[in-house]
PDB file of C-alpha atoms in Angstrom:
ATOM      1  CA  UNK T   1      19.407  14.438   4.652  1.00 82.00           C
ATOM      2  CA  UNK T   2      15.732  14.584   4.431  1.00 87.00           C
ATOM      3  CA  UNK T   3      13.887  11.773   7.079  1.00 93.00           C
ATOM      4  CA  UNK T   4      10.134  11.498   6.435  1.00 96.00           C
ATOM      5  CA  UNK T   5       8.150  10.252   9.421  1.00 97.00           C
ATOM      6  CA  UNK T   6       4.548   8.167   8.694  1.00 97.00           C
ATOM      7  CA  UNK T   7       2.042   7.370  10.959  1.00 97.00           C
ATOM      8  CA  UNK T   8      -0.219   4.647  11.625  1.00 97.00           C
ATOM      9  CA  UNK T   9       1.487   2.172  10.635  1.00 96.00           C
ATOM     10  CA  UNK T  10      -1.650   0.094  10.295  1.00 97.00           C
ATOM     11  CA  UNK T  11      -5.113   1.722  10.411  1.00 98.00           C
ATOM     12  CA  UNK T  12      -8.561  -0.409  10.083  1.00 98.00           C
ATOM     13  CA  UNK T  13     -11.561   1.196   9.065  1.00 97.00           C
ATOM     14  CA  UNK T  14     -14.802  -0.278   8.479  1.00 97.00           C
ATOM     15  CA  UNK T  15     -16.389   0.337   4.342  1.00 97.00           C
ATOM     16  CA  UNK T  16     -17.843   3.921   3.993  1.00 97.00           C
ATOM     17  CA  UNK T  17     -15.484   5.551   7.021  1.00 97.00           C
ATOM     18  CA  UNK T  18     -13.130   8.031   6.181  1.00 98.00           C
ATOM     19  CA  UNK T  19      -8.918   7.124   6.682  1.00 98.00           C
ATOM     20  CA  UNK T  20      -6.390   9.993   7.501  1.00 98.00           C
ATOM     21  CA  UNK T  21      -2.479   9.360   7.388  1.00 98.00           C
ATOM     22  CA  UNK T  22      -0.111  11.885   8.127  1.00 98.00           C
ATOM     23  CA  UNK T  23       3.584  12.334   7.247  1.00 98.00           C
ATOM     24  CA  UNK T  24       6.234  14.944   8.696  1.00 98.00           C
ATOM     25  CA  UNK T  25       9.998  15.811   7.043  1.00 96.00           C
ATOM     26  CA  UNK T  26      12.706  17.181   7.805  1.00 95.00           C
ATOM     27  CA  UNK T  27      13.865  19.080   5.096  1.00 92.00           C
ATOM     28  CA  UNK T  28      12.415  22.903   4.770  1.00 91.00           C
ATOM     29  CA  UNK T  29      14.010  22.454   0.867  1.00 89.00           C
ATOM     30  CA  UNK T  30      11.390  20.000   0.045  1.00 90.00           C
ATOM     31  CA  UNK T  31       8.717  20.971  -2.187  1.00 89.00           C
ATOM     32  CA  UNK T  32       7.094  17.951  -4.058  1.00 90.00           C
ATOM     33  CA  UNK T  33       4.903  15.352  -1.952  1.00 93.00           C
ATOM     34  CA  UNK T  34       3.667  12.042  -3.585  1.00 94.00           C
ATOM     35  CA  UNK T  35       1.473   9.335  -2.222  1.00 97.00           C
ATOM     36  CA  UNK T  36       1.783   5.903  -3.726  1.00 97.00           C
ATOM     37  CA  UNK T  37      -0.633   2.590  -3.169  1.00 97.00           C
ATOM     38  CA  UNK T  38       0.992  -0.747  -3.275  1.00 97.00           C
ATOM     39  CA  UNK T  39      -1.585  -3.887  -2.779  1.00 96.00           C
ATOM     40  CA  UNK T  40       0.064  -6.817  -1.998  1.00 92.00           C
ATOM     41  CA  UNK T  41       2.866  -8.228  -4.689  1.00 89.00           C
ATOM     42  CA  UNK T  42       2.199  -5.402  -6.580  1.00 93.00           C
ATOM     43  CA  UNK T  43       4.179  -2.378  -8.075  1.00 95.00           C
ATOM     44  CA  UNK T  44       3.397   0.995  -5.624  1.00 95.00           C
ATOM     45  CA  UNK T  45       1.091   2.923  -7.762  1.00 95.00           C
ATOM     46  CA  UNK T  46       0.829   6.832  -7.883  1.00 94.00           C
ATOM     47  CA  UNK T  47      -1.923   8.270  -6.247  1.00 96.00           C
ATOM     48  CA  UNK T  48      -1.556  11.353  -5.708  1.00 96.00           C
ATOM     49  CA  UNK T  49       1.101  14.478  -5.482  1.00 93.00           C
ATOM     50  CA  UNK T  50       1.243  18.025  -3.790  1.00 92.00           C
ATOM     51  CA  UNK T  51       3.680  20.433  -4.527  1.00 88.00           C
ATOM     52  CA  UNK T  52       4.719  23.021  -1.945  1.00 83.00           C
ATOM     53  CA  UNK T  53       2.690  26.353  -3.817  1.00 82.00           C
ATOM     54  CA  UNK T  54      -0.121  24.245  -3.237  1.00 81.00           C
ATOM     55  CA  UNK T  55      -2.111  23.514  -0.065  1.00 89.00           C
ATOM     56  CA  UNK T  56      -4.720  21.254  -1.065  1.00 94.00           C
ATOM     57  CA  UNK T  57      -5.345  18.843  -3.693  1.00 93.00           C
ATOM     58  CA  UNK T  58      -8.514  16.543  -4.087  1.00 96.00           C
ATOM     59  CA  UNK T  59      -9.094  13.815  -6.998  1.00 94.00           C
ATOM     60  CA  UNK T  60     -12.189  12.061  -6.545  1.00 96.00           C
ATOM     61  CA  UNK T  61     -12.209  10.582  -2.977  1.00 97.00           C
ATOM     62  CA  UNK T  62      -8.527  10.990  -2.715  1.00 98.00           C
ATOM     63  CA  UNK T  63      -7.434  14.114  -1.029  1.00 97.00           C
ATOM     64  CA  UNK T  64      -3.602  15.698   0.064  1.00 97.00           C
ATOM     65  CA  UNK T  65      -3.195  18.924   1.854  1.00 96.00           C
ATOM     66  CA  UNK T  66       0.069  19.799   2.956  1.00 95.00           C
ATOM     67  CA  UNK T  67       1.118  22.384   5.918  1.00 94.00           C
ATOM     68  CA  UNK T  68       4.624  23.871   4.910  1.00 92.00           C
ATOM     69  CA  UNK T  69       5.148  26.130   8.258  1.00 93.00           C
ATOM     70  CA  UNK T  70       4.340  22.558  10.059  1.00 94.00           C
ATOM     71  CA  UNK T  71       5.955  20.281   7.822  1.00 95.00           C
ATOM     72  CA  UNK T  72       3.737  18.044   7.321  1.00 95.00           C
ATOM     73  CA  UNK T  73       1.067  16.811   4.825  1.00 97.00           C
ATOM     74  CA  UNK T  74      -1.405  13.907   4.625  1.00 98.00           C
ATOM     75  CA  UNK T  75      -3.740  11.950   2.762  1.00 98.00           C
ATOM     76  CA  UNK T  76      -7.680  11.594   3.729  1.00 98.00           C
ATOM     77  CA  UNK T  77      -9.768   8.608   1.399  1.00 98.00           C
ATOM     78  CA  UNK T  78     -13.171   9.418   2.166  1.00 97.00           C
ATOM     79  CA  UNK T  79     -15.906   6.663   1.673  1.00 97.00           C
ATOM     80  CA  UNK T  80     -13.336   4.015   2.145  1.00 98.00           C
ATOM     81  CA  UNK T  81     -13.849   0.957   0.242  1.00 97.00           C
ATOM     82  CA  UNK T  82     -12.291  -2.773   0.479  1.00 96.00           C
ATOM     83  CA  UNK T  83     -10.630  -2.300  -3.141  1.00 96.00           C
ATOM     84  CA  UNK T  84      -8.683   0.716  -0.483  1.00 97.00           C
ATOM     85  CA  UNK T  85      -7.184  -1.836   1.130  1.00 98.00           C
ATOM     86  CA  UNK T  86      -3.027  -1.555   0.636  1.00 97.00           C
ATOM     87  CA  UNK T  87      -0.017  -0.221   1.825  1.00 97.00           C
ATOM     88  CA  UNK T  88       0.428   3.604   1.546  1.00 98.00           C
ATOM     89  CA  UNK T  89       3.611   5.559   1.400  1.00 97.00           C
ATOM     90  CA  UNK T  90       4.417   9.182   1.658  1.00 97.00           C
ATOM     91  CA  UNK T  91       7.295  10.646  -0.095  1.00 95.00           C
ATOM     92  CA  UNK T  92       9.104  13.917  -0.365  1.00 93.00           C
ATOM     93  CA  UNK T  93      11.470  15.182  -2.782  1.00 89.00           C
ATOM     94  CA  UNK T  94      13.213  18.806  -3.878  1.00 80.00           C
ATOM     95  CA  UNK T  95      13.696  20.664  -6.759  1.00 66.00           C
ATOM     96  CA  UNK T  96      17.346  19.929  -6.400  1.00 69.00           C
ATOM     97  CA  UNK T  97      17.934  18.163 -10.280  1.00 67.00           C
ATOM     98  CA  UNK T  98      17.529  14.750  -8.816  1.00 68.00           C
ATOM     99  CA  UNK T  99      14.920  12.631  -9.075  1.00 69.00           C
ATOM    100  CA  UNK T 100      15.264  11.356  -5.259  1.00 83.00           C
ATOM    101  CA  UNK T 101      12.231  10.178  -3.543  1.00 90.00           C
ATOM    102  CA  UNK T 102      12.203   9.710   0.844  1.00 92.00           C
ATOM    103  CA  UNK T 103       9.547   7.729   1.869  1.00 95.00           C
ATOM    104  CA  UNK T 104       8.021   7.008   4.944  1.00 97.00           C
ATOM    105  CA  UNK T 105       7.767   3.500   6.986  1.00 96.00           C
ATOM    106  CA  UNK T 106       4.472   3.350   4.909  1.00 96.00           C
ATOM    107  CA  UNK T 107       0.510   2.452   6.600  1.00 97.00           C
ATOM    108  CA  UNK T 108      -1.202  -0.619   6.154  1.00 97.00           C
ATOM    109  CA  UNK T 109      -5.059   0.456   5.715  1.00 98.00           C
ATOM    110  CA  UNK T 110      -7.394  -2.279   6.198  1.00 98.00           C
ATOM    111  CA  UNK T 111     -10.671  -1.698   5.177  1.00 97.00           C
ATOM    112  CA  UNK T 112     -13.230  -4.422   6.275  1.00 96.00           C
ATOM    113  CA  UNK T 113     -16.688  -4.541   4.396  1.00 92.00           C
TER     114      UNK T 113
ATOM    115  CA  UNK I   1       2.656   3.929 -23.352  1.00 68.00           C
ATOM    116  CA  UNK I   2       4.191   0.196 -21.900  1.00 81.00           C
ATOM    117  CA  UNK I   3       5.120   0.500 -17.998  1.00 93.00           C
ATOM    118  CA  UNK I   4       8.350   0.209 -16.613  1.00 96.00           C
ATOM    119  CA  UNK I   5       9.307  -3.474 -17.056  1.00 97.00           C
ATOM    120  CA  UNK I   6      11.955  -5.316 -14.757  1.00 98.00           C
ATOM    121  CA  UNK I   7      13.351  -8.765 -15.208  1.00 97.00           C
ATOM    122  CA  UNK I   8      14.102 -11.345 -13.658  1.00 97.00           C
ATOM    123  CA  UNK I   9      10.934 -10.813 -11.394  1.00 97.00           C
ATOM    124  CA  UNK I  10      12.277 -13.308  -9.179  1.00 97.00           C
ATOM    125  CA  UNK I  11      15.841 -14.865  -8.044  1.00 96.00           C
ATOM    126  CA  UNK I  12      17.497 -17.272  -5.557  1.00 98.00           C
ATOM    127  CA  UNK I  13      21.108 -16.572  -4.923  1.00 97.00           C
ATOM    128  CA  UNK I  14      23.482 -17.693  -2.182  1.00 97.00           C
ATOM    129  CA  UNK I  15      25.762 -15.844  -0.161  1.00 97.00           C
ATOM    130  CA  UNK I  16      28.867 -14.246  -2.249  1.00 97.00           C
ATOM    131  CA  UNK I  17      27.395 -14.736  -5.291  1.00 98.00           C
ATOM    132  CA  UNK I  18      26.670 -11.691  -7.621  1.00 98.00           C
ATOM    133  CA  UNK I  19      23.647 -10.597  -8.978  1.00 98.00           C
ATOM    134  CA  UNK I  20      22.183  -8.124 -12.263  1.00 98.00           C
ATOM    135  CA  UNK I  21      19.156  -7.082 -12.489  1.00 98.00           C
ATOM    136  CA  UNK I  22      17.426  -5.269 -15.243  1.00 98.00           C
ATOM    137  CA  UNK I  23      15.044  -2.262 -15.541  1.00 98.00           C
ATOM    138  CA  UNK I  24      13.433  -0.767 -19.062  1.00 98.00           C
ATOM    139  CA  UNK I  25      11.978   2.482 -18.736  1.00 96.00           C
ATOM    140  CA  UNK I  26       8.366   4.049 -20.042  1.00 95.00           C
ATOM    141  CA  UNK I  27       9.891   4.600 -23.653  1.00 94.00           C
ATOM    142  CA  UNK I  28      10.887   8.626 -23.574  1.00 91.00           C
ATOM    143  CA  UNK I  29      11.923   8.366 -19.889  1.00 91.00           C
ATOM    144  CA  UNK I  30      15.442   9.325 -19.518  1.00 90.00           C
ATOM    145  CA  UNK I  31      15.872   8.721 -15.960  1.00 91.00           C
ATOM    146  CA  UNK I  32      16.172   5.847 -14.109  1.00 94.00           C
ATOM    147  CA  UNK I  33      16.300   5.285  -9.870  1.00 94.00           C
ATOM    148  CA  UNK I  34      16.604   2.243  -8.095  1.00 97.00           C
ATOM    149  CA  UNK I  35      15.179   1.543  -4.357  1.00 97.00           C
ATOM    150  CA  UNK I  36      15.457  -1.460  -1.922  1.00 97.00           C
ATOM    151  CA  UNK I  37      12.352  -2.956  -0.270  1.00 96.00           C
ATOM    152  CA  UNK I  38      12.676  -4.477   2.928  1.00 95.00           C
ATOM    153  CA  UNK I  39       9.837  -4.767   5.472  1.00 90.00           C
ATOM    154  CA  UNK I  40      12.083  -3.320   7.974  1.00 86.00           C
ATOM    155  CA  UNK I  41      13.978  -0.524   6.272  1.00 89.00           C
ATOM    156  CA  UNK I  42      10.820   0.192   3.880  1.00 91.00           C
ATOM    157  CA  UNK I  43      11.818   2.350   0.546  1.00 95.00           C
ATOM    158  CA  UNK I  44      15.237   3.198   0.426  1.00 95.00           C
ATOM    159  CA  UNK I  45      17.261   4.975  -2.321  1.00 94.00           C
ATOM    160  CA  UNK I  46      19.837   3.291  -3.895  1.00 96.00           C
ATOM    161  CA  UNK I  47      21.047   5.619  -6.852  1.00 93.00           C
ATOM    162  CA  UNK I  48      19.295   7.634  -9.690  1.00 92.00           C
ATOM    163  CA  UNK I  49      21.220   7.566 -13.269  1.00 93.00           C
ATOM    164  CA  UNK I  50      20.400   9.681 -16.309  1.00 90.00           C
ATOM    165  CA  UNK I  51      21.859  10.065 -19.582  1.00 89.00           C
ATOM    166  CA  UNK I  52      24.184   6.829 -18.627  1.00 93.00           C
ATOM    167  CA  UNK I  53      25.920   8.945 -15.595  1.00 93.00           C
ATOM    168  CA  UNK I  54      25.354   7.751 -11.844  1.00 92.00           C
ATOM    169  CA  UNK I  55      23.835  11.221 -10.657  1.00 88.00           C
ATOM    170  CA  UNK I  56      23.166  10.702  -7.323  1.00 88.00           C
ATOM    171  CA  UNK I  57      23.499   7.663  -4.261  1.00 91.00           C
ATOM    172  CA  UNK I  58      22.280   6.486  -1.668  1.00 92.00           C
ATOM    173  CA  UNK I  59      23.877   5.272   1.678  1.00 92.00           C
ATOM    174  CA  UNK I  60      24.396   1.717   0.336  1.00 96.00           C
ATOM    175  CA  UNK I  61      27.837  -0.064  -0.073  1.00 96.00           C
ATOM    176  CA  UNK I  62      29.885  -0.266  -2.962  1.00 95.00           C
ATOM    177  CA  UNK I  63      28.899  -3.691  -3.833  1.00 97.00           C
ATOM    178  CA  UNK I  64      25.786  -2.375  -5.454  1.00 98.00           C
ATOM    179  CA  UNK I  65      26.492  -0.474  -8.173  1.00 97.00           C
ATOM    180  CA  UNK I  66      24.733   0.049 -11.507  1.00 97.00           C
ATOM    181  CA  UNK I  67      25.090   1.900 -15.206  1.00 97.00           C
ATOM    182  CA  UNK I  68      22.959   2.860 -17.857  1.00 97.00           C
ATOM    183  CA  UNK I  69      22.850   2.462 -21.492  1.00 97.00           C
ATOM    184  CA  UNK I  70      22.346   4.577 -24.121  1.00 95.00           C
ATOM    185  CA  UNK I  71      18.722   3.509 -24.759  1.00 94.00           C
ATOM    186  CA  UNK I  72      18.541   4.747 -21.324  1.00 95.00           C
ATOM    187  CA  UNK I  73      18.162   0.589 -19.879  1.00 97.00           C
ATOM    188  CA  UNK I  74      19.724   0.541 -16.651  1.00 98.00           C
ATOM    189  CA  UNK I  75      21.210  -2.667 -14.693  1.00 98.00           C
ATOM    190  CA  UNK I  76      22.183  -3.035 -11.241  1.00 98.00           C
ATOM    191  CA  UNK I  77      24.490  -5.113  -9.786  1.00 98.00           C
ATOM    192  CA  UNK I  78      24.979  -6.720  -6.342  1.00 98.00           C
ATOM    193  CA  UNK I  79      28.280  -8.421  -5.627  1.00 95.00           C
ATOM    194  CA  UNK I  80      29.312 -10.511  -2.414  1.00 97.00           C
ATOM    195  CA  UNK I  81      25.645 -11.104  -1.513  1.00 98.00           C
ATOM    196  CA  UNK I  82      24.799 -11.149   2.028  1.00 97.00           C
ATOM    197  CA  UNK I  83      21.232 -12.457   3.796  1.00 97.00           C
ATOM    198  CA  UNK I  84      20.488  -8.983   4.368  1.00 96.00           C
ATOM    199  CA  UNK I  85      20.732  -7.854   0.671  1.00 97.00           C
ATOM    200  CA  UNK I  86      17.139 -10.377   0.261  1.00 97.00           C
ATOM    201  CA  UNK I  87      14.350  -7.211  -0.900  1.00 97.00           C
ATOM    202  CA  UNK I  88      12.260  -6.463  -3.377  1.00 97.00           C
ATOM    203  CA  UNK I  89      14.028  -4.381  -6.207  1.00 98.00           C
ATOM    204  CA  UNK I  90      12.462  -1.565  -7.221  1.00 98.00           C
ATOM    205  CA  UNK I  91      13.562   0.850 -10.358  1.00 97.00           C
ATOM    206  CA  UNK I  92      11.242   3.918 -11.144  1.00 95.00           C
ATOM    207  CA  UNK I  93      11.490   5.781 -14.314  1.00 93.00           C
ATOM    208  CA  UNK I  94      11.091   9.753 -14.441  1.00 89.00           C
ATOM    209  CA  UNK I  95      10.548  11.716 -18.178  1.00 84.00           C
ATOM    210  CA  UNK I  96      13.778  13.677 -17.190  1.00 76.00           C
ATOM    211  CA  UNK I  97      16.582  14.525 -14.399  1.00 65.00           C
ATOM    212  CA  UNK I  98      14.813  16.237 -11.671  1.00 62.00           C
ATOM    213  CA  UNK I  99      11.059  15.365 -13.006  1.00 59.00           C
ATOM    214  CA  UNK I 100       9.992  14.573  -9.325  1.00 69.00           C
ATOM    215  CA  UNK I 101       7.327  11.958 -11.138  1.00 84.00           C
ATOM    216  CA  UNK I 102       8.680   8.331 -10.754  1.00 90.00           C
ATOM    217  CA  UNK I 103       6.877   5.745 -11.623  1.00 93.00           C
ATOM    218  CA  UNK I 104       7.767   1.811 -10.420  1.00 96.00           C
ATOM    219  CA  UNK I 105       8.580  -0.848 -11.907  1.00 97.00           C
ATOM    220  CA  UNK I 106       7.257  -4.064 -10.499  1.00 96.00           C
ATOM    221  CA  UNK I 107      10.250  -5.118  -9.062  1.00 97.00           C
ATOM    222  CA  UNK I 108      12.655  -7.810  -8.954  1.00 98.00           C
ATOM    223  CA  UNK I 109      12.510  -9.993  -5.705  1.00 97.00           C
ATOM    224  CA  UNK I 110      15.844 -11.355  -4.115  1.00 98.00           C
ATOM    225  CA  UNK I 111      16.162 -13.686  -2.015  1.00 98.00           C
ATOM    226  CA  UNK I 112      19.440 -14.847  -0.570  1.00 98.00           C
ATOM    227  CA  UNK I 113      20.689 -17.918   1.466  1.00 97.00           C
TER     228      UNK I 113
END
């Protein structure tokens, strides 16, 4: 089955710095690529989402691009800010009629003001 | 459109007891997938069900198991609880089978002793 790796696991930034987390799978069959934001005791949130005809993707400060060859995609937050602060988890599913999501181990950003 | 709701939000069990726990989708969703929490194991598929059929499953044992109703309301149940079952609950709620789009519930947390 599909395995998605995530690394950091914890990152700290300081306000205005730019965060990076990358994610590698397994599974050449995959082909759609979500990022969700959980803050603490909270529902994870959708973020963001790549799909495999795609190589990029920005909203706002919020930016995926995705490497297919490599296998890998990640998620860059430019001009971090302390609301930023959460767990984030990379996902990835395929078009194969189920609505299965793999995540990764997730990454604990801290950003400090 | 109202979220996906879950309830109970929170639960104290003991070990062999049985548990259900209930997830309402965002009204027009037809697909429903349920995911264990842990901080150790992270996000981890349990099973997907649409139009009241299991569709897929995760590598969990039979004592969790789960249906769904017509108004496409899904339950899942946990019998012979053991510690290691204690985890956050998750059900996410797509528009239809193989819509990659989930979005989460805030979960119901368990926690055994």
């Amino acid at each position: 089955g599909e395995n998605v790796e995530q690394h950091p696991s914890t990152l700290s930034v300081q306000e205005g710095d730019s965060a990076v987390i990358k994610c590698t799978y397994s599974d050449s069959a995959s082909n759609y690529f979500p990022w969700y934001k959980q803050e603490l005791g909270k529902r994870p949130q959708l973020i963001i989402d790549i799909r495999s005809n795609v190589g990029e993707k920005k909203d706002q400060r919020i930016a995926v691009t995705l490497n297919k060859t490599a296998k890998h995609f990640s998620l860059h937050i430019t001009e971090t800010q302390p609301e930023d602060s959460a767990v984030y988890f990379c996902a990835a599913s395929k078009n194969s009629g189920y609505s299965t999501l793999t995540f990764g181990k997730g990454t604990m950003l801290l950003v400090s003001p | 459109k109202a979220g996906v709701t879950q309830t109970p939000r929170y639960l104290i069990k003991t070990r062999g007891q049985q548990v259900t726990l209930s997830c309402s989708p965002i009204s027009g969703h037809r697909s429903v997938s349920w995911y264990q929490q842990t901080p150790g194991q992270g996000l981890q598929f349990l099973f997907e069900y649409f139009s009241e059929t299991q569709r897929n499953k995760g590598n969990f044992p039979g004592r969790f198991s789960g249906r769904q109703f017509s108004n496409s309301r899904s339950e899942m149940n946990v019998s012979t609880l053991e510690l290691g079952d204690s985890a956050l609950y998750l059900c996410a709620s797509s528009w239809d089978r193989g819509a990659e789009t989930q979005y989460f519930g805030p979960g119901t947390r368990l926690l055994v002793l």
